[in-house]
């Protein structure tokens, strides 16, 4: 099974932040360390293959993504933690660095490819929920994967998400379908809180992974259509514009996501400001659903809460036409024939406010680089 393990490392407490030259050196050291390892021995002598790595260094440390092929989630996490710990320890300049977090997650595309390639009597079940449960269970002595660890992990995540719900100050329970009047059908308050907390949790994941997408495009000096490295989210934007998604676009989109989700949590959100925010929300809701599914928390009530929120946040679904197939494959900039009543927004206007009352972060709006010139 393919997993992606996120590792956050930090420089020693009290140490000055790294300057650009030091960060470049840290990237080289870490990448060289990973490059010398193709596999690592996990618990019980099982081998865990290293498929790919992404290294993003910041002034206070580094964020690492390690793609591995492992027999179980716990093996992936433990093996990568040991690997990174040894890598830092044997690299003199990094020996004092510490691991702050090591967390495993399923990579959507790679996991699906792995599942679809499986055959025979041990192939995973057809039902997506059953497949997810099977691959997140801890293995037993006979290797069947049954055990209480998955339930404990799910309960822990549920508790954490309920706590995070209070951070979503702009989106009260009513936005998730909770009715003040108890008469009639409504979303249960706890389901709404779980959906809200999952949205906050998914925000952190989305921002981290978009940051990595920016790093990959910057390092390759490529667009999404040309990129050879792994991308988390930018390749899920409308395909017809993939040749336009370069590192500059990726930075603007990342700023847009941060600005939008900040308004969700600081109480200032009113309405979506532009097409880019509509697309950002689409990715965020997808990430929220995936997180809930991964931890077996997406029941009918939570799904209803997310549907209610979607209906509230989107004034219309015009942006969905961008994902249609009715366009000229030879002209990536051509807008498709929009459905009746839909006003097509050209790619160049994705970061332009819908009207003067909408908020767009200054670093994202209207080509800041061009304005500076």
Tab-separated table of C-alpha atoms in Angstrom:
chain	number	residue	atom	x	y	z
A	1	UNK	CA	0.000	0.000	0.000
A	2	UNK	CA	1.267	3.469	-0.844
A	3	UNK	CA	1.389	6.067	1.938
A	4	UNK	CA	2.701	9.607	2.229
A	5	UNK	CA	4.380	10.400	5.535
A	6	UNK	CA	4.638	14.043	6.597
A	7	UNK	CA	7.607	14.880	8.822
A	8	UNK	CA	8.115	18.298	10.410
A	9	UNK	CA	11.610	19.013	11.695
A	10	UNK	CA	12.934	22.087	13.496
A	11	UNK	CA	16.276	23.624	14.300
A	12	UNK	CA	17.424	23.628	17.964
A	13	UNK	CA	15.613	26.030	20.277
A	14	UNK	CA	17.465	29.312	20.641
A	15	UNK	CA	19.281	28.903	17.314
A	16	UNK	CA	19.037	31.834	14.855
A	17	UNK	CA	16.801	31.200	11.862
A	18	UNK	CA	18.542	29.994	8.703
A	19	UNK	CA	19.342	32.479	5.974
A	20	UNK	CA	18.775	31.609	2.276
A	21	UNK	CA	22.260	30.127	1.855
A	22	UNK	CA	21.868	27.915	4.920
A	23	UNK	CA	18.442	26.765	3.738
A	24	UNK	CA	19.859	25.816	0.354
A	25	UNK	CA	22.568	23.814	2.092
A	26	UNK	CA	20.008	22.052	4.292
A	27	UNK	CA	17.968	21.065	1.231
A	28	UNK	CA	21.069	19.568	-0.403
A	29	UNK	CA	22.035	17.626	2.724
A	30	UNK	CA	18.565	16.194	3.275
A	31	UNK	CA	18.047	15.303	-0.381
A	32	UNK	CA	21.470	13.608	-0.504
A	33	UNK	CA	20.530	11.621	2.581
A	34	UNK	CA	17.278	10.420	1.055
A	35	UNK	CA	19.024	9.713	-2.238
A	36	UNK	CA	21.280	7.164	-0.589
A	37	UNK	CA	18.357	5.075	0.687
A	38	UNK	CA	15.965	3.001	-1.420
A	39	UNK	CA	14.340	1.004	1.361
A	40	UNK	CA	14.291	0.817	5.122
A	41	UNK	CA	13.626	-2.096	7.421
A	42	UNK	CA	10.400	-1.627	9.315
A	43	UNK	CA	8.990	-3.385	12.384
A	44	UNK	CA	9.290	-7.182	12.461
A	45	UNK	CA	11.873	-7.055	9.681
A	46	UNK	CA	9.379	-5.995	6.984
A	47	UNK	CA	10.890	-3.857	4.234
A	48	UNK	CA	9.424	-0.444	3.429
A	49	UNK	CA	10.331	0.934	-0.017
A	50	UNK	CA	11.046	4.653	-0.457
A	51	UNK	CA	9.248	5.735	-3.655
A	52	UNK	CA	9.715	9.505	-3.607
A	53	UNK	CA	10.580	12.424	-1.341
A	54	UNK	CA	9.810	16.147	-1.257
A	55	UNK	CA	11.943	18.513	0.831
A	56	UNK	CA	10.780	22.043	1.691
A	57	UNK	CA	13.114	23.995	3.985
A	58	UNK	CA	12.023	27.147	5.809
A	59	UNK	CA	13.941	29.428	8.220
A	60	UNK	CA	13.005	27.324	11.261
A	61	UNK	CA	13.441	23.815	9.880
A	62	UNK	CA	12.063	21.605	7.125
A	63	UNK	CA	8.828	19.994	5.999
A	64	UNK	CA	9.363	16.554	4.453
A	65	UNK	CA	6.998	14.351	2.471
A	66	UNK	CA	8.130	10.742	2.071
A	67	UNK	CA	6.166	8.455	-0.273
A	68	UNK	CA	6.564	4.825	0.761
A	69	UNK	CA	5.240	1.385	-0.096
A	70	UNK	CA	4.463	-0.366	3.187
A	71	UNK	CA	2.265	-3.278	4.343
A	72	UNK	CA	0.387	-1.096	6.844
A	73	UNK	CA	-0.043	2.512	7.926
A	74	UNK	CA	1.777	2.061	11.235
A	75	UNK	CA	4.777	0.443	9.526
A	76	UNK	CA	5.046	3.406	7.149
A	77	UNK	CA	5.006	5.944	9.966
A	78	UNK	CA	7.458	4.113	12.233
A	79	UNK	CA	9.903	3.364	9.424
A	80	UNK	CA	10.022	6.924	8.126
A	81	UNK	CA	10.467	8.326	11.625
A	82	UNK	CA	13.461	6.033	12.162
A	83	UNK	CA	14.862	6.904	8.732
A	84	UNK	CA	14.628	10.680	9.233
A	85	UNK	CA	16.010	10.409	12.769
A	86	UNK	CA	19.041	8.479	11.509
A	87	UNK	CA	19.480	10.830	8.541
A	88	UNK	CA	19.636	13.856	10.858
A	89	UNK	CA	21.879	12.130	13.383
A	90	UNK	CA	24.501	11.078	10.854
A	91	UNK	CA	24.569	14.513	9.166
A	92	UNK	CA	26.787	16.665	11.353
A	93	UNK	CA	25.209	19.994	10.461
A	94	UNK	CA	21.711	18.638	11.129
A	95	UNK	CA	22.470	16.447	14.130
A	96	UNK	CA	20.778	18.815	16.612
A	97	UNK	CA	17.561	19.120	14.600
A	98	UNK	CA	14.457	17.593	16.167
A	99	UNK	CA	11.385	15.841	14.753
A	100	UNK	CA	8.247	17.731	15.804
A	101	UNK	CA	5.672	15.642	13.939
A	102	UNK	CA	5.563	12.434	11.942
A	103	UNK	CA	2.169	11.572	10.496
A	104	UNK	CA	1.084	9.215	7.746
A	105	UNK	CA	-1.694	9.768	5.263
A	106	UNK	CA	-3.019	8.136	2.120
A	107	UNK	CA	-2.119	9.810	-1.163
A	108	UNK	CA	-5.349	9.791	-3.199
A	109	UNK	CA	-3.950	9.045	-6.640
A	110	UNK	CA	-1.214	6.627	-5.626
A	111	UNK	CA	-3.451	4.740	-3.247
A	112	UNK	CA	-6.171	4.378	-5.875
A	113	UNK	CA	-3.672	3.105	-8.429
A	114	UNK	CA	-2.421	0.571	-5.904
A	115	UNK	CA	-5.927	-0.598	-5.128
A	116	UNK	CA	-6.967	-0.879	-8.766
A	117	UNK	CA	-3.857	-2.906	-9.568
A	118	UNK	CA	-4.640	-5.531	-6.928
A	119	UNK	CA	-6.034	-8.887	-8.080
A	120	UNK	CA	-6.757	-12.332	-6.684
A	121	UNK	CA	-8.374	-13.518	-3.456
A	122	UNK	CA	-6.561	-10.931	-1.346
A	123	UNK	CA	-7.733	-7.984	-3.475
A	124	UNK	CA	-9.443	-5.203	-1.498
A	125	UNK	CA	-13.266	-5.055	-1.489
A	126	UNK	CA	-15.141	-2.985	-4.071
A	127	UNK	CA	-16.802	-0.672	-1.574
A	128	UNK	CA	-14.596	2.447	-1.007
A	129	UNK	CA	-15.426	2.694	2.694
A	130	UNK	CA	-14.596	-0.981	3.239
A	131	UNK	CA	-11.330	-0.554	1.303
A	132	UNK	CA	-10.357	2.419	3.443
A	133	UNK	CA	-11.142	0.566	6.661
A	134	UNK	CA	-9.111	-2.446	5.575
A	135	UNK	CA	-6.017	-0.436	4.752
A	136	UNK	CA	-6.049	1.695	7.892
A	137	UNK	CA	-6.458	-1.172	10.330
A	138	UNK	CA	-3.456	-2.324	12.312
A	139	UNK	CA	-2.249	-5.817	11.321
A	140	UNK	CA	-2.685	-8.688	13.751
A	141	UNK	CA	-0.325	-11.586	14.302
A	142	UNK	CA	-1.865	-13.486	11.406
A	143	UNK	CA	-1.646	-10.438	9.140
A	144	UNK	CA	-5.402	-10.043	8.650
A	145	UNK	CA	-5.428	-6.407	9.762
A	146	UNK	CA	-8.192	-6.652	12.388
A	147	UNK	CA	-7.698	-4.865	15.680
A	148	UNK	CA	-8.728	-1.980	17.929
A	149	UNK	CA	-6.047	0.518	16.837
A	150	UNK	CA	-8.134	1.929	13.982
A	151	UNK	CA	-11.083	2.526	16.312
A	152	UNK	CA	-8.893	4.262	18.894
A	153	UNK	CA	-7.307	6.424	16.208
A	154	UNK	CA	-10.752	7.342	14.857
A	155	UNK	CA	-12.025	8.269	18.324
A	156	UNK	CA	-8.965	10.438	18.965
A	157	UNK	CA	-9.367	12.263	15.649
A	158	UNK	CA	-13.093	12.748	16.274
A	159	UNK	CA	-12.410	14.351	19.653
A	160	UNK	CA	-9.782	16.636	18.142
A	161	UNK	CA	-12.086	17.743	15.326
A	162	UNK	CA	-14.889	18.567	17.738
A	163	UNK	CA	-12.434	20.819	19.589
A	164	UNK	CA	-11.353	22.526	16.359
A	165	UNK	CA	-14.955	23.417	15.480
A	166	UNK	CA	-14.839	26.504	17.720
A	167	UNK	CA	-12.134	28.031	15.487
A	168	UNK	CA	-14.568	28.387	12.581
A	169	UNK	CA	-15.942	31.734	13.790
A	170	UNK	CA	-17.475	32.863	10.488
A	171	UNK	CA	-19.509	29.698	9.960
A	172	UNK	CA	-21.914	28.994	12.858
A	173	UNK	CA	-23.906	25.753	13.152
A	174	UNK	CA	-26.789	27.192	11.126
A	175	UNK	CA	-24.496	27.285	8.082
A	176	UNK	CA	-24.153	23.503	8.444
A	177	UNK	CA	-27.906	22.933	8.479
A	178	UNK	CA	-28.580	23.053	12.235
A	179	UNK	CA	-32.001	24.611	12.782
A	180	UNK	CA	-32.787	26.786	15.783
A	181	UNK	CA	-36.328	25.453	15.686
A	182	UNK	CA	-36.345	21.758	16.574
A	183	UNK	CA	-39.410	21.116	14.381
A	184	UNK	CA	-38.654	19.496	11.029
A	185	UNK	CA	-35.525	17.795	9.723
A	186	UNK	CA	-32.171	19.276	10.639
A	187	UNK	CA	-28.523	18.297	10.958
A	188	UNK	CA	-27.644	17.163	14.511
A	189	UNK	CA	-25.415	19.754	16.259
A	190	UNK	CA	-22.612	17.239	16.883
A	191	UNK	CA	-22.513	16.296	13.196
A	192	UNK	CA	-22.245	19.991	12.307
A	193	UNK	CA	-19.396	20.453	14.787
A	194	UNK	CA	-17.600	17.435	13.384
A	195	UNK	CA	-17.910	18.822	9.855
A	196	UNK	CA	-16.687	22.230	11.051
A	197	UNK	CA	-13.690	20.774	12.845
A	198	UNK	CA	-12.828	18.636	9.861
A	199	UNK	CA	-12.873	21.765	7.684
A	200	UNK	CA	-10.369	23.456	10.012
A	201	UNK	CA	-8.182	20.348	10.044
A	202	UNK	CA	-8.371	20.053	6.253
A	203	UNK	CA	-7.291	23.685	5.941
A	204	UNK	CA	-3.929	22.901	7.545
A	205	UNK	CA	-3.454	19.899	5.270
A	206	UNK	CA	-4.442	21.812	2.131
A	207	UNK	CA	-2.125	24.757	2.872
A	208	UNK	CA	0.825	22.460	3.636
A	209	UNK	CA	0.333	20.457	0.455
A	210	UNK	CA	-0.198	23.512	-1.753
A	211	UNK	CA	3.046	24.895	-0.347
A	212	UNK	CA	4.731	21.715	-1.562
A	213	UNK	CA	3.092	22.091	-4.976
A	214	UNK	CA	4.592	25.585	-5.193
A	215	UNK	CA	8.012	24.185	-4.287
A	216	UNK	CA	7.824	21.451	-6.927
A	217	UNK	CA	6.794	23.836	-9.724
A	218	UNK	CA	9.466	26.330	-8.671
A	219	UNK	CA	12.219	23.717	-8.583
A	220	UNK	CA	11.239	22.286	-11.979
A	221	UNK	CA	10.468	25.710	-13.499
A	222	UNK	CA	7.484	24.040	-15.130
A	223	UNK	CA	3.726	24.259	-15.421
A	224	UNK	CA	1.384	21.617	-14.050
A	225	UNK	CA	1.033	20.130	-17.537
A	226	UNK	CA	4.818	19.802	-17.865
A	227	UNK	CA	5.649	18.869	-14.268
A	228	UNK	CA	7.233	15.452	-13.666
A	229	UNK	CA	7.227	15.592	-9.867
A	230	UNK	CA	4.271	14.641	-7.631
A	231	UNK	CA	1.634	17.315	-7.076
A	232	UNK	CA	-1.079	17.291	-4.450
A	233	UNK	CA	-3.793	19.669	-5.589
A	234	UNK	CA	-2.914	21.942	-8.496
A	235	UNK	CA	-3.417	19.103	-10.963
A	236	UNK	CA	-7.018	18.893	-9.697
A	237	UNK	CA	-7.814	22.317	-11.095
A	238	UNK	CA	-9.508	22.468	-14.530
A	239	UNK	CA	-7.328	20.511	-16.966
A	240	UNK	CA	-7.804	22.868	-19.885
A	241	UNK	CA	-5.609	25.492	-18.235
A	242	UNK	CA	-2.860	23.150	-17.005
A	243	UNK	CA	-0.288	24.915	-19.223
A	244	UNK	CA	-1.074	28.170	-17.388
A	245	UNK	CA	-0.506	26.829	-13.867
A	246	UNK	CA	3.116	27.843	-13.288
A	247	UNK	CA	4.896	28.669	-10.019
A	248	UNK	CA	3.665	32.268	-10.109
A	249	UNK	CA	0.059	31.134	-10.457
A	250	UNK	CA	0.606	28.553	-7.700
A	251	UNK	CA	1.835	31.230	-5.282
A	252	UNK	CA	-1.181	33.434	-6.027
A	253	UNK	CA	-3.516	30.487	-5.539
A	254	UNK	CA	-1.854	29.557	-2.245
A	255	UNK	CA	-2.257	33.142	-0.989
A	256	UNK	CA	-5.912	32.988	-2.025
A	257	UNK	CA	-6.471	29.800	-0.022
A	258	UNK	CA	-4.787	31.271	3.052
A	259	UNK	CA	-6.767	34.526	2.788
A	260	UNK	CA	-10.076	32.670	2.353
A	261	UNK	CA	-9.564	30.257	5.231
A	262	UNK	CA	-8.299	33.056	7.475
A	263	UNK	CA	-11.611	34.850	6.951
A	264	UNK	CA	-13.399	31.620	7.874
A	265	UNK	CA	-11.603	31.504	11.227
A	266	UNK	CA	-11.319	35.189	12.186
A	267	UNK	CA	-15.011	35.942	11.754
A	268	UNK	CA	-14.698	38.320	8.792
A	269	UNK	CA	-15.935	36.079	5.946
A	270	UNK	CA	-18.982	37.308	4.061
A	271	UNK	CA	-18.918	35.966	0.492
A	272	UNK	CA	-16.537	34.312	-1.952
A	273	UNK	CA	-14.584	36.984	-3.763
A	274	UNK	CA	-13.540	35.527	-7.125
A	275	UNK	CA	-13.340	32.387	-9.273
A	276	UNK	CA	-10.045	31.397	-7.646
A	277	UNK	CA	-11.788	31.339	-4.257
A	278	UNK	CA	-14.581	29.198	-5.685
A	279	UNK	CA	-12.009	26.696	-6.928
A	280	UNK	CA	-10.096	26.892	-3.637
A	281	UNK	CA	-13.264	26.073	-1.713
A	282	UNK	CA	-13.869	23.103	-4.012
A	283	UNK	CA	-10.439	21.701	-3.096
A	284	UNK	CA	-10.986	22.416	0.603
A	285	UNK	CA	-14.336	20.612	0.695
A	286	UNK	CA	-12.820	17.666	-1.156
A	287	UNK	CA	-9.950	17.527	1.347
A	288	UNK	CA	-12.433	17.719	4.226
A	289	UNK	CA	-14.410	14.781	2.862
A	290	UNK	CA	-11.249	12.734	2.350
A	291	UNK	CA	-10.069	13.363	5.921
A	292	UNK	CA	-13.427	12.289	7.326
A	293	UNK	CA	-13.513	9.184	5.137
A	294	UNK	CA	-9.973	8.237	6.110
A	295	UNK	CA	-10.915	8.166	9.787
A	296	UNK	CA	-14.338	6.562	9.254
A	297	UNK	CA	-16.193	9.684	10.390
A	298	UNK	CA	-18.244	10.526	7.290
A	299	UNK	CA	-21.757	9.345	8.102
A	300	UNK	CA	-25.023	10.589	6.562
A	301	UNK	CA	-25.452	13.420	9.077
A	302	UNK	CA	-21.930	14.775	8.546
A	303	UNK	CA	-22.413	14.533	4.767
A	304	UNK	CA	-25.646	16.506	5.113
A	305	UNK	CA	-23.811	19.160	7.142
A	306	UNK	CA	-21.176	19.567	4.416
A	307	UNK	CA	-23.879	19.725	1.732
A	308	UNK	CA	-25.655	22.475	3.673
A	309	UNK	CA	-22.415	24.421	3.985
A	310	UNK	CA	-21.723	24.045	0.264
A	311	UNK	CA	-25.186	25.381	-0.582
A	312	UNK	CA	-24.608	28.346	1.702
A	313	UNK	CA	-21.126	29.324	0.513
A	314	UNK	CA	-21.662	29.045	-3.240
A	315	UNK	CA	-23.925	31.682	-4.710
A	316	UNK	CA	-23.971	29.634	-7.908
A	317	UNK	CA	-22.088	26.704	-9.409
A	318	UNK	CA	-21.008	28.444	-12.609
A	319	UNK	CA	-17.369	27.524	-11.970
A	320	UNK	CA	-18.235	23.863	-12.550
A	321	UNK	CA	-18.357	24.471	-16.309
A	322	UNK	CA	-14.575	24.867	-16.203
A	323	UNK	CA	-14.306	21.129	-15.526
A	324	UNK	CA	-16.367	20.209	-18.600
A	325	UNK	CA	-14.925	18.520	-21.673
A	326	UNK	CA	-16.595	20.685	-24.316
A	327	UNK	CA	-13.529	22.724	-25.283
A	328	UNK	CA	-10.853	22.880	-27.934
A	329	UNK	CA	-8.032	20.537	-26.860
A	330	UNK	CA	-5.620	22.450	-29.120
A	331	UNK	CA	-6.183	25.772	-27.366
A	332	UNK	CA	-5.672	25.584	-23.616
A	333	UNK	CA	-6.750	29.189	-23.208
A	334	UNK	CA	-10.075	28.803	-24.992
A	335	UNK	CA	-13.169	29.018	-22.812
A	336	UNK	CA	-15.765	26.327	-23.465
A	337	UNK	CA	-19.315	26.974	-24.517
A	338	UNK	CA	-20.928	27.731	-21.199
A	339	UNK	CA	-24.409	26.471	-20.345
A	340	UNK	CA	-27.344	28.839	-20.799
A	341	UNK	CA	-27.308	31.483	-18.074
A	342	UNK	CA	-23.632	30.972	-17.177
A	343	UNK	CA	-21.250	33.881	-17.773
A	344	UNK	CA	-17.801	32.440	-18.624
A	345	UNK	CA	-14.917	34.015	-16.691
A	346	UNK	CA	-11.619	33.945	-18.617
A	347	UNK	CA	-8.554	32.496	-16.938
A	348	UNK	CA	-6.956	35.941	-16.660
A	349	UNK	CA	-9.858	37.088	-14.457
A	350	UNK	CA	-9.814	34.254	-11.915
A	351	UNK	CA	-8.281	36.549	-9.285
A	352	UNK	CA	-10.415	39.573	-10.192
A	353	UNK	CA	-13.134	40.434	-7.626
A	354	UNK	CA	-16.704	39.682	-8.707
A	355	UNK	CA	-17.537	43.268	-7.735
A	356	UNK	CA	-16.054	46.142	-5.755
A	357	UNK	CA	-17.421	44.825	-2.470
A	358	UNK	CA	-15.525	41.513	-2.597
A	359	UNK	CA	-12.204	40.951	-0.834
A	360	UNK	CA	-9.117	39.692	-2.679
A	361	UNK	CA	-5.707	39.565	-0.999
A	362	UNK	CA	-3.412	42.203	-2.538
A	363	UNK	CA	-0.690	39.617	-3.234
A	364	UNK	CA	-3.073	37.591	-5.373
A	365	UNK	CA	-5.155	40.190	-7.176
A	366	UNK	CA	-4.518	41.511	-10.648
A	367	UNK	CA	-0.979	40.328	-11.369
A	368	UNK	CA	1.047	41.954	-8.577
A	369	UNK	CA	4.287	41.401	-10.479
A	370	UNK	CA	2.992	43.385	-13.427
A	371	UNK	CA	1.772	46.149	-11.125
A	372	UNK	CA	5.216	46.385	-9.553
A	373	UNK	CA	6.797	46.972	-12.947
